[in-house]
């Protein structure tokens, strides 16, 4: 009994399995792209919330400082009056000391207000930047999620068709042969190979290009059973070389 039909089915299986693998990878890539945008949006939201909380705190601190400065101003006014009213050197010295302390306090608070104002401006600028990026990403997501959803749906339709075809082809193959194929395909993407005649009665596995034992090659010539390549363990069969100027291999050499 000839194995010609099984050969065609096995070769078809290799092609269909490659398609299934590639479609799965493409779907993953499409989804990853959207996931990346979503992740960045999430980070931006967290950063914006933190920035908004810290600017609120800075605003509050700044108001407190401004109020304290007003009080210091009043105290300075009083100290100056005390200095003017001083009746002796002791009172004048005390007022001077008070004035010095208050002026130092005023400088310190002024410095703090300046610093916190600067920090607040920086935080606000960074928030504006985050908001611009957020708007950018949102519109990108809106535009691309539609596109991605469409192309994922289209890829999934093709994947489903490939899976259906695989079922049909697999159902036609003898169970033991299919099991052998499936077992091999976990480590070899194309577990089926042809073998061709190199020289008189010498065959070569086209999967790993090793020379096959002559007795094995001789058995294969009749195309009644599959063999296993002693080197790469692929399922192998004999495919006669195409005559010169022929129509090429019957169903596309796997590359
Ligand atoms: Zn081989």
CSV table of C-alpha atoms and ligand atoms in Angstrom, one decimal:
chain,number,residue,atom,x,y,z
A,1,UNK,CA,0.0,0.0,0.0
A,2,UNK,CA,1.3,3.4,-0.9
A,3,UNK,CA,1.9,6.1,1.6
A,4,UNK,CA,1.7,8.9,-1.0
A,5,UNK,CA,-1.5,10.4,0.5
A,6,UNK,CA,-0.1,10.3,4.1
A,7,UNK,CA,3.0,12.0,2.9
A,8,UNK,CA,0.9,14.9,1.4
A,9,UNK,CA,-1.1,15.1,4.7
A,10,UNK,CA,2.0,15.1,6.9
A,11,UNK,CA,3.6,17.9,4.7
A,12,UNK,CA,0.3,19.8,4.9
A,13,UNK,CA,0.3,19.4,8.7
A,14,UNK,CA,3.8,21.0,8.8
A,15,UNK,CA,2.5,24.0,6.9
A,16,UNK,CA,-0.7,24.3,8.9
A,17,UNK,CA,1.2,24.0,12.2
A,18,UNK,CA,3.6,26.7,11.1
A,19,UNK,CA,0.6,29.0,10.3
A,20,UNK,CA,-1.0,28.3,13.7
A,21,UNK,CA,2.3,29.2,15.4
A,22,UNK,CA,2.8,32.4,13.4
A,23,UNK,CA,-0.8,33.6,13.9
A,24,UNK,CA,-0.5,33.0,17.6
A,25,UNK,CA,2.6,35.1,17.8
A,26,UNK,CA,1.1,37.9,15.8
A,27,UNK,CA,-2.0,38.0,18.0
A,28,UNK,CA,0.3,38.2,21.0
A,29,UNK,CA,2.3,41.1,19.5
A,30,UNK,CA,-0.9,43.1,18.6
A,31,UNK,CA,-2.2,42.7,22.2
A,32,UNK,CA,1.2,43.6,23.7
A,33,UNK,CA,1.2,46.9,21.9
A,34,UNK,CA,-2.1,47.9,23.5
A,35,UNK,CA,-1.0,46.6,26.9
A,36,UNK,CA,2.1,48.8,26.8
A,37,UNK,CA,0.0,51.9,26.2
A,38,UNK,CA,-2.4,50.9,29.0
A,39,UNK,CA,0.5,50.3,31.4
A,40,UNK,CA,2.0,53.8,30.7
A,41,UNK,CA,-1.4,55.4,31.2
A,42,UNK,CA,-1.7,53.7,34.6
A,43,UNK,CA,1.7,54.9,35.6
A,44,UNK,CA,0.8,58.5,34.6
A,45,UNK,CA,-2.4,58.4,36.6
A,46,UNK,CA,-0.5,57.3,39.7
A,47,UNK,CA,2.1,60.0,39.2
A,48,UNK,CA,-0.6,62.7,38.6
A,49,UNK,CA,-2.4,61.7,41.8
A,50,UNK,CA,0.8,61.9,43.8
A,51,UNK,CA,1.8,65.3,42.2
A,52,UNK,CA,-1.6,66.7,42.9
A,53,UNK,CA,-1.5,65.7,46.5
A,54,UNK,CA,2.0,67.1,47.0
A,55,UNK,CA,1.1,70.4,45.3
A,56,UNK,CA,-1.9,70.7,47.6
A,57,UNK,CA,0.4,70.2,50.6
A,58,UNK,CA,2.9,72.7,49.3
A,59,UNK,CA,0.2,75.3,48.8
A,60,UNK,CA,-1.0,74.8,52.4
A,61,UNK,CA,2.6,75.1,53.7
A,62,UNK,CA,3.1,78.3,51.7
A,63,UNK,CA,0.0,79.9,53.0
A,64,UNK,CA,1.1,79.1,56.6
A,65,UNK,CA,4.4,80.7,55.9
A,66,UNK,CA,2.9,83.8,54.4
A,67,UNK,CA,0.7,84.2,57.5
A,68,UNK,CA,3.7,83.7,59.8
A,69,UNK,CA,5.6,86.4,57.8
A,70,UNK,CA,2.8,88.8,58.4
A,71,UNK,CA,3.0,88.2,62.1
A,72,UNK,CA,6.8,88.7,62.0
A,73,UNK,CA,6.2,92.0,60.2
A,74,UNK,CA,3.9,93.2,63.1
A,75,UNK,CA,6.5,92.0,65.7
A,76,UNK,CA,9.2,93.9,63.8
A,77,UNK,CA,7.1,97.0,63.9
A,78,UNK,CA,6.7,96.7,67.6
A,79,UNK,CA,10.4,96.1,68.2
A,80,UNK,CA,11.3,99.2,66.2
A,81,UNK,CA,8.9,101.3,68.3
A,82,UNK,CA,10.4,99.8,71.5
A,83,UNK,CA,13.8,100.8,70.3
A,84,UNK,CA,12.7,104.3,69.7
A,85,UNK,CA,11.2,104.5,73.1
A,86,UNK,CA,14.2,103.0,74.8
A,87,UNK,CA,15.1,105.0,77.9
A,88,UNK,CA,18.5,103.5,78.6
A,89,UNK,CA,21.2,101.4,76.9
A,90,UNK,CA,20.0,98.2,78.4
A,91,UNK,CA,16.5,98.6,76.9
A,92,UNK,CA,18.0,99.7,73.6
A,93,UNK,CA,20.2,96.6,73.5
A,94,UNK,CA,17.3,94.3,74.3
A,95,UNK,CA,15.3,95.9,71.5
A,96,UNK,CA,18.2,95.6,69.0
A,97,UNK,CA,18.6,91.9,69.9
A,98,UNK,CA,14.9,91.3,69.3
A,99,UNK,CA,15.1,93.1,66.0
A,100,UNK,CA,18.1,91.0,64.9
A,101,UNK,CA,16.3,87.7,65.8
A,102,UNK,CA,13.1,88.8,64.0
A,103,UNK,CA,15.0,89.8,60.9
A,104,UNK,CA,16.8,86.5,60.8
A,105,UNK,CA,13.5,84.7,61.2
A,106,UNK,CA,12.0,86.8,58.4
A,107,UNK,CA,14.9,86.0,56.1
A,108,UNK,CA,14.6,82.3,56.9
A,109,UNK,CA,10.8,82.3,56.2
A,110,UNK,CA,11.3,84.3,53.0
A,111,UNK,CA,13.8,81.8,51.8
A,112,UNK,CA,11.4,78.9,52.6
A,113,UNK,CA,8.5,80.6,50.7
A,114,UNK,CA,10.8,81.1,47.7
A,115,UNK,CA,11.9,77.5,47.8
A,116,UNK,CA,8.3,76.1,48.1
A,117,UNK,CA,7.0,78.4,45.4
A,118,UNK,CA,9.7,77.1,43.1
A,119,UNK,CA,8.9,73.5,44.0
A,120,UNK,CA,5.2,74.1,43.4
A,121,UNK,CA,5.9,75.5,40.0
A,122,UNK,CA,8.0,72.5,39.1
A,123,UNK,CA,5.3,70.1,40.3
A,124,UNK,CA,2.7,72.0,38.3
A,125,UNK,CA,4.9,71.9,35.1
A,126,UNK,CA,5.4,68.2,35.5
A,127,UNK,CA,1.7,67.7,36.0
A,128,UNK,CA,1.0,69.6,32.8
A,129,UNK,CA,3.5,67.5,31.0
A,130,UNK,CA,1.8,64.3,32.4
A,131,UNK,CA,-1.6,65.5,31.4
A,132,UNK,CA,-0.4,66.2,27.8
A,133,UNK,CA,1.1,62.7,27.6
A,134,UNK,CA,-2.1,61.3,29.0
A,135,UNK,CA,-4.3,63.0,26.4
A,136,UNK,CA,-1.9,61.8,23.7
A,137,UNK,CA,-2.0,58.2,24.9
A,138,UNK,CA,-5.7,58.2,25.3
A,139,UNK,CA,-6.3,59.3,21.8
A,140,UNK,CA,-3.7,56.8,20.6
A,141,UNK,CA,-5.4,54.0,22.5
A,142,UNK,CA,-8.8,55.0,21.1
A,143,UNK,CA,-7.5,55.0,17.6
A,144,UNK,CA,-5.4,51.9,17.9
A,145,UNK,CA,-7.6,49.7,20.1
A,146,UNK,CA,-10.2,49.8,17.3
A,147,UNK,CA,-7.5,48.9,14.8
A,148,UNK,CA,-6.0,46.2,17.0
A,149,UNK,CA,-9.4,44.7,17.8
A,150,UNK,CA,-10.1,44.5,14.1
A,151,UNK,CA,-6.8,42.9,13.2
A,152,UNK,CA,-6.9,40.5,16.2
A,153,UNK,CA,-10.4,39.5,15.1
A,154,UNK,CA,-9.2,38.9,11.6
A,155,UNK,CA,-6.1,36.9,12.8
A,156,UNK,CA,-8.3,34.9,15.1
A,157,UNK,CA,-10.6,34.0,12.1
A,158,UNK,CA,-7.6,32.8,10.2
A,159,UNK,CA,-6.3,30.9,13.3
A,160,UNK,CA,-9.7,29.2,13.7
A,161,UNK,CA,-9.6,28.2,10.0
A,162,UNK,CA,-6.1,26.8,10.4
A,163,UNK,CA,-7.2,24.8,13.5
A,164,UNK,CA,-10.2,23.4,11.6
A,165,UNK,CA,-7.9,22.3,8.7
A,166,UNK,CA,-5.5,20.7,11.2
A,167,UNK,CA,-8.4,18.7,12.6
A,168,UNK,CA,-9.4,17.4,9.2
A,169,UNK,CA,-5.9,16.5,8.2
A,170,UNK,CA,-5.1,14.9,11.5
A,171,UNK,CA,-8.3,12.8,11.3
A,172,UNK,CA,-7.1,11.3,8.0
A,173,UNK,CA,-3.7,10.1,9.4
A,174,UNK,CA,-3.2,6.8,11.2
A,175,UNK,CA,-3.3,7.5,15.0
A,176,UNK,CA,0.2,6.1,15.6
A,177,UNK,CA,1.8,8.2,12.9
A,178,UNK,CA,0.0,11.3,14.2
A,179,UNK,CA,1.2,10.7,17.7
A,180,UNK,CA,4.7,10.3,16.5
A,181,UNK,CA,4.4,13.6,14.6
A,182,UNK,CA,3.0,15.4,17.6
A,183,UNK,CA,5.6,14.1,19.9
A,184,UNK,CA,8.4,15.2,17.5
A,185,UNK,CA,6.8,18.6,16.8
A,186,UNK,CA,7.4,19.7,20.4
A,187,UNK,CA,11.1,20.0,19.7
A,188,UNK,CA,11.2,20.1,15.9
A,189,UNK,CA,9.1,22.7,14.1
A,190,UNK,CA,9.0,20.5,10.9
A,191,UNK,CA,9.2,16.9,12.1
A,192,UNK,CA,8.8,15.5,8.6
A,193,UNK,CA,11.5,15.4,5.9
A,194,UNK,CA,11.9,13.9,2.5
A,195,UNK,CA,14.9,12.0,1.6
A,196,UNK,CA,16.5,12.1,-1.9
A,197,UNK,CA,18.8,10.0,-3.8
A,198,UNK,CA,22.3,11.5,-3.8
A,199,UNK,CA,24.2,8.9,-5.7
A,200,UNK,CA,23.4,5.4,-6.8
A,201,UNK,CA,21.4,3.9,-4.0
A,202,UNK,CA,22.5,6.5,-1.4
A,203,UNK,CA,19.9,8.7,0.2
A,204,UNK,CA,20.2,11.9,2.2
A,205,UNK,CA,17.7,13.1,4.9
A,206,UNK,CA,16.7,16.6,3.7
A,207,UNK,CA,16.0,17.5,7.3
A,208,UNK,CA,19.5,17.2,8.7
A,209,UNK,CA,21.5,16.2,5.5
A,210,UNK,CA,22.9,13.1,6.9
A,211,UNK,CA,23.5,10.1,4.6
A,212,UNK,CA,21.1,7.3,5.4
A,213,UNK,CA,22.1,3.7,5.8
A,214,UNK,CA,21.8,1.9,2.4
A,215,UNK,CA,19.5,-0.8,3.7
A,216,UNK,CA,17.1,1.8,5.1
A,217,UNK,CA,17.2,3.8,1.9
A,218,UNK,CA,16.5,0.7,-0.1
A,219,UNK,CA,13.3,0.0,2.0
A,220,UNK,CA,12.2,3.6,1.5
A,221,UNK,CA,12.3,3.4,-2.3
A,222,UNK,CA,9.1,1.5,-2.5
A,223,UNK,CA,7.2,4.2,-0.5
A,224,UNK,CA,5.2,1.7,1.5
A,225,UNK,CA,6.4,2.8,5.0
A,226,UNK,CA,7.9,5.7,6.8
A,227,UNK,CA,11.3,5.5,8.4
A,228,UNK,CA,13.0,7.5,11.2
A,229,UNK,CA,16.1,9.4,10.5
A,230,UNK,CA,18.8,8.0,12.7
A,231,UNK,CA,20.3,11.4,13.3
A,232,UNK,CA,17.4,14.0,13.6
A,233,UNK,CA,14.6,11.4,14.2
A,234,UNK,CA,12.3,13.1,11.8
A,235,UNK,CA,9.7,11.0,10.0
A,236,UNK,CA,11.3,10.5,6.6
A,237,UNK,CA,10.1,9.2,3.2
A,238,UNK,CA,11.5,8.9,-0.2
A,239,UNK,CA,10.8,11.7,-2.7
A,240,UNK,CA,12.2,11.0,-6.2
A,241,UNK,CA,14.3,13.9,-7.6
A,242,UNK,CA,12.5,16.2,-10.0
A,243,UNK,CA,13.6,15.7,-13.6
A,244,UNK,CA,15.7,18.6,-15.0
A,245,UNK,CA,13.5,21.6,-15.9
A,246,UNK,CA,10.5,20.0,-14.1
A,247,UNK,CA,7.6,21.8,-12.4
A,248,UNK,CA,9.4,21.9,-9.1
A,249,UNK,CA,8.5,20.0,-5.9
A,250,UNK,CA,4.9,18.9,-5.7
A,251,UNK,CA,3.9,20.9,-2.7
A,252,UNK,CA,6.4,23.5,-1.8
A,253,UNK,CA,9.6,22.5,0.0
A,254,UNK,CA,9.5,23.6,3.6
A,255,UNK,CA,12.2,26.1,4.2
B,1,LIG,ZN1,17.6,13.7,9.5
